[in-house]
């Protein structure tokens, strides 16, 4: 078995599922075992490595390879995967069939992780590394991005970055951000036979919701970003009331706002607050998730070097934008222009028969090797 395939199989065999706020525990719902495996793997390869404890059982892996070069590249991938309930394939016992490796995380995003590691080792072995490398493997990308945020807050430094996600070897140089928060309305409970004695929190919320619906429509009228279109807003959850014979004293919703690069949680929430200012008895909670969008210029060195490397291996390179948010937005906001790139297809991510094509995995290694020698 080729070294990168063996490495990927080892990574997939270690469960690192994100509990994603649900009451699930045990080491398989933690990044700890995988982080320890990676630390051991890197040490054995003679690379300095440390674990950052983001939260109990939720570490980041941070390693530094000094090439005595003037530039430093960040190669990043997340440790966590989504859960493996009801999968049609063995989630943690990787099987290779028809030149595909099946298992949870094979595509999202242990394929990228194996590719970065193998490429760095191969280039080091040949003595042709032309950039210092920061290898960063973070926890909790699938839920709240806390690993990437922690790493950035600890003073992560690099001249540019590549965040590994399944892009089918396309270079995603811009993507949207996302901010999510809860809004609540308060009322006064009463027996439903005497509704005039209470105040109905659902009626209040209904007015709030229709304002937000109108606002969402105005967002679509904004002049669009060239690659990303317009911002969007969607209400995804509504909950309220205890019983049909009680006037509800509480109602809440969850709001998902997709942002363009440059927008911040403040610039997103302030106009919505003022739009609702004349409505009574509502409040916003602090956003529980906020990741900035990013837009690395096409002529940035990281885009150009990566594109040249992709062309050498595949014959052509595709540079594009994406609607989804990734850790790259966090590094970009911290001053590290970071693109998204990796083997695998997002269409297979999170599915019940997740796989990665081995050919793409091997091509990715060749591409990153060439990138690191530039
Ligand atoms: Zn991912």
mmCIF file with all atom_site columns, N, CA and C in Angstrom, residues 200-265:
data_model
loop_
_atom_site.group_PDB
_atom_site.id
_atom_site.type_symbol
_atom_site.label_atom_id
_atom_site.label_alt_id
_atom_site.label_comp_id
_atom_site.label_asym_id
_atom_site.label_entity_id
_atom_site.label_seq_id
_atom_site.pdbx_PDB_ins_code
_atom_site.Cartn_x
_atom_site.Cartn_y
_atom_site.Cartn_z
_atom_site.occupancy
_atom_site.B_iso_or_equiv
_atom_site.pdbx_formal_charge
_atom_site.auth_seq_id
_atom_site.auth_comp_id
_atom_site.auth_asym_id
_atom_site.auth_atom_id
_atom_site.pdbx_PDB_model_num
ATOM 1   N N  . UNK A 1 200 ? -49.291 37.031 24.291 1.00 0.00 ? 200 UNK A N  1
ATOM 2   C CA . UNK A 1 200 ? -48.897 35.858 23.509 1.00 0.00 ? 200 UNK A CA 1
ATOM 3   C C  . UNK A 1 200 ? -47.545 36.066 22.822 1.00 0.00 ? 200 UNK A C  1
ATOM 4   N N  . UNK A 1 201 ? -46.528 35.346 23.336 1.00 0.00 ? 201 UNK A N  1
ATOM 5   C CA . UNK A 1 201 ? -45.163 35.502 22.805 1.00 0.00 ? 201 UNK A CA 1
ATOM 6   C C  . UNK A 1 201 ? -45.057 35.022 21.364 1.00 0.00 ? 201 UNK A C  1
ATOM 7   N N  . UNK A 1 202 ? -45.936 34.113 20.960 1.00 0.00 ? 202 UNK A N  1
ATOM 8   C CA . UNK A 1 202 ? -45.890 33.623 19.570 1.00 0.00 ? 202 UNK A CA 1
ATOM 9   C C  . UNK A 1 202 ? -46.393 34.703 18.611 1.00 0.00 ? 202 UNK A C  1
ATOM 10  N N  . UNK A 1 203 ? -47.438 35.450 19.026 1.00 0.00 ? 203 UNK A N  1
ATOM 11  C CA . UNK A 1 203 ? -47.909 36.553 18.172 1.00 0.00 ? 203 UNK A CA 1
ATOM 12  C C  . UNK A 1 203 ? -46.792 37.590 17.990 1.00 0.00 ? 203 UNK A C  1
ATOM 13  N N  . UNK A 1 204 ? -46.113 37.883 19.100 1.00 0.00 ? 204 UNK A N  1
ATOM 14  C CA . UNK A 1 204 ? -45.018 38.864 19.009 1.00 0.00 ? 204 UNK A CA 1
ATOM 15  C C  . UNK A 1 204 ? -43.939 38.352 18.058 1.00 0.00 ? 204 UNK A C  1
ATOM 16  N N  . UNK A 1 205 ? -43.621 37.049 18.198 1.00 0.00 ? 205 UNK A N  1
ATOM 17  C CA . UNK A 1 205 ? -42.585 36.473 17.332 1.00 0.00 ? 205 UNK A CA 1
ATOM 18  C C  . UNK A 1 205 ? -43.019 36.490 15.876 1.00 0.00 ? 205 UNK A C  1
ATOM 19  N N  . UNK A 1 206 ? -44.300 36.273 15.629 1.00 0.00 ? 206 UNK A N  1
ATOM 20  C CA . UNK A 1 206 ? -44.785 36.270 14.245 1.00 0.00 ? 206 UNK A CA 1
ATOM 21  C C  . UNK A 1 206 ? -44.473 37.601 13.564 1.00 0.00 ? 206 UNK A C  1
ATOM 22  N N  . UNK A 1 207 ? -44.620 38.700 14.319 1.00 0.00 ? 207 UNK A N  1
ATOM 23  C CA . UNK A 1 207 ? -44.327 40.027 13.736 1.00 0.00 ? 207 UNK A CA 1
ATOM 24  C C  . UNK A 1 207 ? -42.829 40.159 13.470 1.00 0.00 ? 207 UNK A C  1
ATOM 25  N N  . UNK A 1 208 ? -42.044 39.658 14.412 1.00 0.00 ? 208 UNK A N  1
ATOM 26  C CA . UNK A 1 208 ? -40.587 39.688 14.241 1.00 0.00 ? 208 UNK A CA 1
ATOM 27  C C  . UNK A 1 208 ? -40.181 38.877 13.000 1.00 0.00 ? 208 UNK A C  1
ATOM 28  N N  . UNK A 1 209 ? -40.799 37.720 12.877 1.00 0.00 ? 209 UNK A N  1
ATOM 29  C CA . UNK A 1 209 ? -40.441 36.838 11.753 1.00 0.00 ? 209 UNK A CA 1
ATOM 30  C C  . UNK A 1 209 ? -40.790 37.492 10.420 1.00 0.00 ? 209 UNK A C  1
ATOM 31  N N  . UNK A 1 210 ? -41.954 38.149 10.348 1.00 0.00 ? 210 UNK A N  1
ATOM 32  C CA . UNK A 1 210 ? -42.289 38.730 9.038  1.00 0.00 ? 210 UNK A CA 1
ATOM 33  C C  . UNK A 1 210 ? -41.364 39.906 8.707  1.00 0.00 ? 210 UNK A C  1
ATOM 34  N N  . UNK A 1 211 ? -40.929 40.665 9.730  1.00 0.00 ? 211 UNK A N  1
ATOM 35  C CA . UNK A 1 211 ? -39.910 41.703 9.468  1.00 0.00 ? 211 UNK A CA 1
ATOM 36  C C  . UNK A 1 211 ? -38.625 41.088 8.931  1.00 0.00 ? 211 UNK A C  1
ATOM 37  N N  . UNK A 1 212 ? -38.214 39.976 9.543  1.00 0.00 ? 212 UNK A N  1
ATOM 38  C CA . UNK A 1 212 ? -36.959 39.334 9.119  1.00 0.00 ? 212 UNK A CA 1
ATOM 39  C C  . UNK A 1 212 ? -37.094 38.758 7.711  1.00 0.00 ? 212 UNK A C  1
ATOM 40  N N  . UNK A 1 213 ? -38.281 38.270 7.403  1.00 0.00 ? 213 UNK A N  1
ATOM 41  C CA . UNK A 1 213 ? -38.509 37.745 6.045  1.00 0.00 ? 213 UNK A CA 1
ATOM 42  C C  . UNK A 1 213 ? -38.368 38.870 5.009  1.00 0.00 ? 213 UNK A C  1
ATOM 43  N N  . UNK A 1 214 ? -38.943 40.024 5.338  1.00 0.00 ? 214 UNK A N  1
ATOM 44  C CA . UNK A 1 214 ? -38.807 41.176 4.419  1.00 0.00 ? 214 UNK A CA 1
ATOM 45  C C  . UNK A 1 214 ? -37.343 41.591 4.298  1.00 0.00 ? 214 UNK A C  1
ATOM 46  N N  . UNK A 1 215 ? -36.653 41.598 5.442  1.00 0.00 ? 215 UNK A N  1
ATOM 47  C CA . UNK A 1 215 ? -35.242 41.988 5.431  1.00 0.00 ? 215 UNK A CA 1
ATOM 48  C C  . UNK A 1 215 ? -34.414 41.015 4.583  1.00 0.00 ? 215 UNK A C  1
ATOM 49  N N  . UNK A 1 216 ? -34.726 39.707 4.718  1.00 0.00 ? 216 UNK A N  1
ATOM 50  C CA . UNK A 1 216 ? -33.999 38.698 3.931  1.00 0.00 ? 216 UNK A CA 1
ATOM 51  C C  . UNK A 1 216 ? -34.164 38.973 2.439  1.00 0.00 ? 216 UNK A C  1
ATOM 52  N N  . UNK A 1 217 ? -35.370 39.426 2.050  1.00 0.00 ? 217 UNK A N  1
ATOM 53  C CA . UNK A 1 217 ? -35.611 39.722 0.630  1.00 0.00 ? 217 UNK A CA 1
ATOM 54  C C  . UNK A 1 217 ? -34.777 40.924 0.177  1.00 0.00 ? 217 UNK A C  1
ATOM 55  N N  . UNK A 1 218 ? -34.608 41.926 1.076  1.00 0.00 ? 218 UNK A N  1
ATOM 56  C CA . UNK A 1 218 ? -33.814 43.100 0.681  1.00 0.00 ? 218 UNK A CA 1
ATOM 57  C C  . UNK A 1 218 ? -32.337 42.729 0.534  1.00 0.00 ? 218 UNK A C  1
ATOM 58  N N  . UNK A 1 219 ? -31.860 41.761 1.319  1.00 0.00 ? 219 UNK A N  1
ATOM 59  C CA . UNK A 1 219 ? -30.463 41.336 1.175  1.00 0.00 ? 219 UNK A CA 1
ATOM 60  C C  . UNK A 1 219 ? -30.197 40.821 -0.238 1.00 0.00 ? 219 UNK A C  1
ATOM 61  N N  . UNK A 1 220 ? -31.180 40.117 -0.791 1.00 0.00 ? 220 UNK A N  1
ATOM 62  C CA . UNK A 1 220 ? -31.009 39.544 -2.131 1.00 0.00 ? 220 UNK A CA 1
ATOM 63  C C  . UNK A 1 220 ? -30.979 40.618 -3.210 1.00 0.00 ? 220 UNK A C  1
ATOM 64  N N  . UNK A 1 221 ? -31.443 41.841 -2.855 1.00 0.00 ? 221 UNK A N  1
ATOM 65  C CA . UNK A 1 221 ? -31.440 42.955 -3.827 1.00 0.00 ? 221 UNK A CA 1
ATOM 66  C C  . UNK A 1 221 ? -30.115 43.708 -3.831 1.00 0.00 ? 221 UNK A C  1
ATOM 67  N N  . UNK A 1 222 ? -29.253 43.432 -2.847 1.00 0.00 ? 222 UNK A N  1
ATOM 68  C CA . UNK A 1 222 ? -27.973 44.150 -2.789 1.00 0.00 ? 222 UNK A CA 1
ATOM 69  C C  . UNK A 1 222 ? -27.135 43.849 -4.030 1.00 0.00 ? 222 UNK A C  1
ATOM 70  N N  . UNK A 1 223 ? -26.220 44.795 -4.341 1.00 0.00 ? 223 UNK A N  1
ATOM 71  C CA . UNK A 1 223 ? -25.362 44.505 -5.499 1.00 0.00 ? 223 UNK A CA 1
ATOM 72  C C  . UNK A 1 223 ? -24.430 43.347 -5.136 1.00 0.00 ? 223 UNK A C  1
ATOM 73  N N  . UNK A 1 224 ? -24.390 42.343 -5.991 1.00 0.00 ? 224 UNK A N  1
ATOM 74  C CA . UNK A 1 224 ? -23.702 41.102 -5.624 1.00 0.00 ? 224 UNK A CA 1
ATOM 75  C C  . UNK A 1 224 ? -22.177 41.191 -5.673 1.00 0.00 ? 224 UNK A C  1
ATOM 76  N N  . UNK A 1 225 ? -21.532 40.435 -4.805 1.00 0.00 ? 225 UNK A N  1
ATOM 77  C CA . UNK A 1 225 ? -20.087 40.177 -4.866 1.00 0.00 ? 225 UNK A CA 1
ATOM 78  C C  . UNK A 1 225 ? -19.837 39.322 -6.113 1.00 0.00 ? 225 UNK A C  1
ATOM 79  N N  . UNK A 1 226 ? -18.719 39.585 -6.796 1.00 0.00 ? 226 UNK A N  1
ATOM 80  C CA . UNK A 1 226 ? -18.479 38.928 -8.094 1.00 0.00 ? 226 UNK A CA 1
ATOM 81  C C  . UNK A 1 226 ? -18.573 37.399 -8.013 1.00 0.00 ? 226 UNK A C  1
ATOM 82  N N  . UNK A 1 227 ? -17.957 36.796 -7.014 1.00 0.00 ? 227 UNK A N  1
ATOM 83  C CA . UNK A 1 227 ? -17.975 35.334 -6.968 1.00 0.00 ? 227 UNK A CA 1
ATOM 84  C C  . UNK A 1 227 ? -19.009 34.765 -6.031 1.00 0.00 ? 227 UNK A C  1
ATOM 85  N N  . UNK A 1 228 ? -19.459 35.564 -5.066 1.00 0.00 ? 228 UNK A N  1
ATOM 86  C CA . UNK A 1 228 ? -20.251 35.011 -3.958 1.00 0.00 ? 228 UNK A CA 1
ATOM 87  C C  . UNK A 1 228 ? -21.718 35.420 -3.965 1.00 0.00 ? 228 UNK A C  1
ATOM 88  N N  . UNK A 1 229 ? -22.087 36.360 -4.837 1.00 0.00 ? 229 UNK A N  1
ATOM 89  C CA . UNK A 1 229 ? -23.476 36.799 -4.848 1.00 0.00 ? 229 UNK A CA 1
ATOM 90  C C  . UNK A 1 229 ? -23.786 37.703 -3.671 1.00 0.00 ? 229 UNK A C  1
ATOM 91  N N  . UNK A 1 230 ? -24.985 37.580 -3.117 1.00 0.00 ? 230 UNK A N  1
ATOM 92  C CA . UNK A 1 230 ? -25.420 38.475 -2.045 1.00 0.00 ? 230 UNK A CA 1
ATOM 93  C C  . UNK A 1 230 ? -25.417 37.740 -0.716 1.00 0.00 ? 230 UNK A C  1
ATOM 94  N N  . UNK A 1 231 ? -25.439 38.503 0.389  1.00 0.00 ? 231 UNK A N  1
ATOM 95  C CA . UNK A 1 231 ? -25.651 37.844 1.680  1.00 0.00 ? 231 UNK A CA 1
ATOM 96  C C  . UNK A 1 231 ? -27.057 37.246 1.728  1.00 0.00 ? 231 UNK A C  1
ATOM 97  N N  . UNK A 1 232 ? -27.273 36.329 2.656  1.00 0.00 ? 232 UNK A N  1
ATOM 98  C CA . UNK A 1 232 ? -28.611 35.752 2.816  1.00 0.00 ? 232 UNK A CA 1
ATOM 99  C C  . UNK A 1 232 ? -28.950 35.663 4.300  1.00 0.00 ? 232 UNK A C  1
ATOM 100 N N  . UNK A 1 233 ? -30.231 35.512 4.560  1.00 0.00 ? 233 UNK A N  1
ATOM 101 C CA . UNK A 1 233 ? -30.696 35.284 5.931  1.00 0.00 ? 233 UNK A CA 1
ATOM 102 C C  . UNK A 1 233 ? -31.801 34.241 5.883  1.00 0.00 ? 233 UNK A C  1
ATOM 103 N N  . UNK A 1 234 ? -31.757 33.315 6.832  1.00 0.00 ? 234 UNK A N  1
ATOM 104 C CA . UNK A 1 234 ? -32.775 32.279 6.891  1.00 0.00 ? 234 UNK A CA 1
ATOM 105 C C  . UNK A 1 234 ? -33.089 31.963 8.351  1.00 0.00 ? 234 UNK A C  1
ATOM 106 N N  . UNK A 1 235 ? -34.370 31.802 8.652  1.00 0.00 ? 235 UNK A N  1
ATOM 107 C CA . UNK A 1 235 ? -34.774 31.337 9.985  1.00 0.00 ? 235 UNK A CA 1
ATOM 108 C C  . UNK A 1 235 ? -34.990 29.838 9.870  1.00 0.00 ? 235 UNK A C  1
ATOM 109 N N  . UNK A 1 236 ? -34.253 29.071 10.684 1.00 0.00 ? 236 UNK A N  1
ATOM 110 C CA . UNK A 1 236 ? -34.282 27.619 10.511 1.00 0.00 ? 236 UNK A CA 1
ATOM 111 C C  . UNK A 1 236 ? -35.037 26.874 11.593 1.00 0.00 ? 236 UNK A C  1
ATOM 112 N N  . UNK A 1 237 ? -35.231 27.517 12.758 1.00 0.00 ? 237 UNK A N  1
ATOM 113 C CA . UNK A 1 237 ? -35.888 26.842 13.876 1.00 0.00 ? 237 UNK A CA 1
ATOM 114 C C  . UNK A 1 237 ? -36.837 27.829 14.544 1.00 0.00 ? 237 UNK A C  1
ATOM 115 N N  . UNK A 1 238 ? -38.021 27.369 14.874 1.00 0.00 ? 238 UNK A N  1
ATOM 116 C CA . UNK A 1 238 ? -38.923 28.167 15.714 1.00 0.00 ? 238 UNK A CA 1
ATOM 117 C C  . UNK A 1 238 ? -39.497 27.241 16.772 1.00 0.00 ? 238 UNK A C  1
ATOM 118 N N  . UNK A 1 239 ? -39.531 27.727 18.006 1.00 0.00 ? 239 UNK A N  1
ATOM 119 C CA . UNK A 1 239 ? -40.036 26.907 19.095 1.00 0.00 ? 239 UNK A CA 1
ATOM 120 C C  . UNK A 1 239 ? -40.717 27.829 20.106 1.00 0.00 ? 239 UNK A C  1
ATOM 121 N N  . UNK A 1 240 ? -41.829 27.378 20.678 1.00 0.00 ? 240 UNK A N  1
ATOM 122 C CA . UNK A 1 240 ? -42.473 28.218 21.686 1.00 0.00 ? 240 UNK A CA 1
ATOM 123 C C  . UNK A 1 240 ? -43.743 27.592 22.211 1.00 0.00 ? 240 UNK A C  1
ATOM 124 N N  . UNK A 1 241 ? -44.165 28.044 23.368 1.00 0.00 ? 241 UNK A N  1
ATOM 125 C CA . UNK A 1 241 ? -45.406 27.545 23.960 1.00 0.00 ? 241 UNK A CA 1
ATOM 126 C C  . UNK A 1 241 ? -45.220 26.220 24.665 1.00 0.00 ? 241 UNK A C  1
ATOM 127 N N  . UNK A 1 242 ? -46.124 25.960 25.661 1.00 0.00 ? 242 UNK A N  1
ATOM 128 C CA . UNK A 1 242 ? -46.049 24.701 26.409 1.00 0.00 ? 242 UNK A CA 1
ATOM 129 C C  . UNK A 1 242 ? -47.214 23.788 26.077 1.00 0.00 ? 242 UNK A C  1
ATOM 130 N N  . UNK A 1 243 ? -48.389 24.332 25.863 1.00 0.00 ? 243 UNK A N  1
ATOM 131 C CA . UNK A 1 243 ? -49.587 23.525 25.628 1.00 0.00 ? 243 UNK A CA 1
ATOM 132 C C  . UNK A 1 243 ? -50.618 24.391 24.922 1.00 0.00 ? 243 UNK A C  1
ATOM 133 N N  . UNK A 1 244 ? -51.533 23.716 24.231 1.00 0.00 ? 244 UNK A N  1
ATOM 134 C CA . UNK A 1 244 ? -52.487 24.476 23.414 1.00 0.00 ? 244 UNK A CA 1
ATOM 135 C C  . UNK A 1 244 ? -53.448 25.292 24.287 1.00 0.00 ? 244 UNK A C  1
ATOM 136 N N  . UNK A 1 245 ? -53.628 24.901 25.555 1.00 0.00 ? 245 UNK A N  1
ATOM 137 C CA . UNK A 1 245 ? -54.564 25.652 26.404 1.00 0.00 ? 245 UNK A CA 1
ATOM 138 C C  . UNK A 1 245 ? -53.860 26.680 27.289 1.00 0.00 ? 245 UNK A C  1
ATOM 139 N N  . UNK A 1 246 ? -52.615 27.004 26.936 1.00 0.00 ? 246 UNK A N  1
ATOM 140 C CA . UNK A 1 246 ? -51.879 28.035 27.684 1.00 0.00 ? 246 UNK A CA 1
ATOM 141 C C  . UNK A 1 246 ? -51.418 29.105 26.709 1.00 0.00 ? 246 UNK A C  1
ATOM 142 N N  . UNK A 1 247 ? -51.676 30.361 27.063 1.00 0.00 ? 247 UNK A N  1
ATOM 143 C CA . UNK A 1 247 ? -51.117 31.461 26.265 1.00 0.00 ? 247 UNK A CA 1
ATOM 144 C C  . UNK A 1 247 ? -49.601 31.437 26.472 1.00 0.00 ? 247 UNK A C  1
ATOM 145 N N  . UNK A 1 248 ? -48.828 31.337 25.370 1.00 0.00 ? 248 UNK A N  1
ATOM 146 C CA . UNK A 1 248 ? -47.385 31.143 25.535 1.00 0.00 ? 248 UNK A CA 1
ATOM 147 C C  . UNK A 1 248 ? -46.669 32.391 26.041 1.00 0.00 ? 248 UNK A C  1
ATOM 148 N N  . UNK A 1 249 ? -45.748 32.168 26.997 1.00 0.00 ? 249 UNK A N  1
ATOM 149 C CA . UNK A 1 249 ? -44.964 33.297 27.506 1.00 0.00 ? 249 UNK A CA 1
ATOM 150 C C  . UNK A 1 249 ? -43.567 33.350 26.899 1.00 0.00 ? 249 UNK A C  1
ATOM 151 N N  . UNK A 1 250 ? -43.269 32.381 26.010 1.00 0.00 ? 250 UNK A N  1
ATOM 152 C CA . UNK A 1 250 ? -41.930 32.363 25.415 1.00 0.00 ? 250 UNK A CA 1
ATOM 153 C C  . UNK A 1 250 ? -41.973 31.811 24.005 1.00 0.00 ? 250 UNK A C  1
ATOM 154 N N  . UNK A 1 251 ? -41.145 32.387 23.161 1.00 0.00 ? 251 UNK A N  1
ATOM 155 C CA . UNK A 1 251 ? -40.949 31.825 21.828 1.00 0.00 ? 251 UNK A CA 1
ATOM 156 C C  . UNK A 1 251 ? -39.533 32.183 21.412 1.00 0.00 ? 251 UNK A C  1
ATOM 157 N N  . UNK A 1 252 ? -38.866 31.285 20.695 1.00 0.00 ? 252 UNK A N  1
ATOM 158 C CA . UNK A 1 252 ? -37.548 31.652 20.191 1.00 0.00 ? 252 UNK A CA 1
ATOM 159 C C  . UNK A 1 252 ? -37.299 31.071 18.813 1.00 0.00 ? 252 UNK A C  1
ATOM 160 N N  . UNK A 1 253 ? -36.420 31.709 18.109 1.00 0.00 ? 253 UNK A N  1
ATOM 161 C CA . UNK A 1 253 ? -36.050 31.261 16.760 1.00 0.00 ? 253 UNK A CA 1
ATOM 162 C C  . UNK A 1 253 ? -34.526 31.209 16.656 1.00 0.00 ? 253 UNK A C  1
ATOM 163 N N  . UNK A 1 254 ? -34.048 30.467 15.655 1.00 0.00 ? 254 UNK A N  1
ATOM 164 C CA . UNK A 1 254 ? -32.616 30.480 15.338 1.00 0.00 ? 254 UNK A CA 1
ATOM 165 C C  . UNK A 1 254 ? -32.438 31.035 13.937 1.00 0.00 ? 254 UNK A C  1
ATOM 166 N N  . UNK A 1 255 ? -31.493 31.953 13.837 1.00 0.00 ? 255 UNK A N  1
ATOM 167 C CA . UNK A 1 255 ? -31.283 32.681 12.590 1.00 0.00 ? 255 UNK A CA 1
ATOM 168 C C  . UNK A 1 255 ? -29.904 32.339 12.025 1.00 0.00 ? 255 UNK A C  1
ATOM 169 N N  . UNK A 1 256 ? -29.858 32.116 10.727 1.00 0.00 ? 256 UNK A N  1
ATOM 170 C CA . UNK A 1 256 ? -28.610 31.817 10.005 1.00 0.00 ? 256 UNK A CA 1
ATOM 171 C C  . UNK A 1 256 ? -28.406 32.929 8.986  1.00 0.00 ? 256 UNK A C  1
ATOM 172 N N  . UNK A 1 257 ? -27.311 33.648 9.148  1.00 0.00 ? 257 UNK A N  1
ATOM 173 C CA . UNK A 1 257 ? -27.021 34.772 8.242  1.00 0.00 ? 257 UNK A CA 1
ATOM 174 C C  . UNK A 1 257 ? -25.695 34.494 7.555  1.00 0.00 ? 257 UNK A C  1
ATOM 175 N N  . UNK A 1 258 ? -25.739 34.347 6.235  1.00 0.00 ? 258 UNK A N  1
ATOM 176 C CA . UNK A 1 258 ? -24.517 34.114 5.464  1.00 0.00 ? 258 UNK A CA 1
ATOM 177 C C  . UNK A 1 258 ? -23.977 35.468 5.019  1.00 0.00 ? 258 UNK A C  1
ATOM 178 N N  . UNK A 1 259 ? -22.697 35.674 5.267  1.00 0.00 ? 259 UNK A N  1
ATOM 179 C CA . UNK A 1 259 ? -22.128 37.017 5.089  1.00 0.00 ? 259 UNK A CA 1
ATOM 180 C C  . UNK A 1 259 ? -21.090 37.050 3.974  1.00 0.00 ? 259 UNK A C  1
ATOM 181 N N  . UNK A 1 260 ? -20.841 38.255 3.481  1.00 0.00 ? 260 UNK A N  1
ATOM 182 C CA . UNK A 1 260 ? -19.771 38.467 2.510  1.00 0.00 ? 260 UNK A CA 1
ATOM 183 C C  . UNK A 1 260 ? -18.483 38.804 3.255  1.00 0.00 ? 260 UNK A C  1
ATOM 184 N N  . UNK A 1 261 ? -17.336 38.602 2.604  1.00 0.00 ? 261 UNK A N  1
ATOM 185 C CA . UNK A 1 261 ? -16.082 38.979 3.245  1.00 0.00 ? 261 UNK A CA 1
ATOM 186 C C  . UNK A 1 261 ? -16.126 40.446 3.673  1.00 0.00 ? 261 UNK A C  1
ATOM 187 N N  . UNK A 1 262 ? -15.631 40.748 4.855  1.00 0.00 ? 262 UNK A N  1
ATOM 188 C CA . UNK A 1 262 ? -15.633 42.126 5.356  1.00 0.00 ? 262 UNK A CA 1
ATOM 189 C C  . UNK A 1 262 ? -16.744 42.380 6.359  1.00 0.00 ? 262 UNK A C  1
ATOM 190 N N  . UNK A 1 263 ? -17.827 41.621 6.293  1.00 0.00 ? 263 UNK A N  1
ATOM 191 C CA . UNK A 1 263 ? -18.899 41.790 7.275  1.00 0.00 ? 263 UNK A CA 1
ATOM 192 C C  . UNK A 1 263 ? -18.473 41.176 8.611  1.00 0.00 ? 263 UNK A C  1
ATOM 193 N N  . UNK A 1 264 ? -18.905 41.821 9.708  1.00 0.00 ? 264 UNK A N  1
ATOM 194 C CA . UNK A 1 264 ? -18.600 41.299 11.045 1.00 0.00 ? 264 UNK A CA 1
ATOM 195 C C  . UNK A 1 264 ? -19.910 41.037 11.780 1.00 0.00 ? 264 UNK A C  1
ATOM 196 N N  . UNK A 1 265 ? -19.814 40.341 12.917 1.00 0.00 ? 265 UNK A N  1
ATOM 197 C CA . UNK A 1 265 ? -21.027 40.070 13.698 1.00 0.00 ? 265 UNK A CA 1
ATOM 198 C C  . UNK A 1 265 ? -21.738 41.385 14.019 1.00 0.00 ? 265 UNK A C  1
#
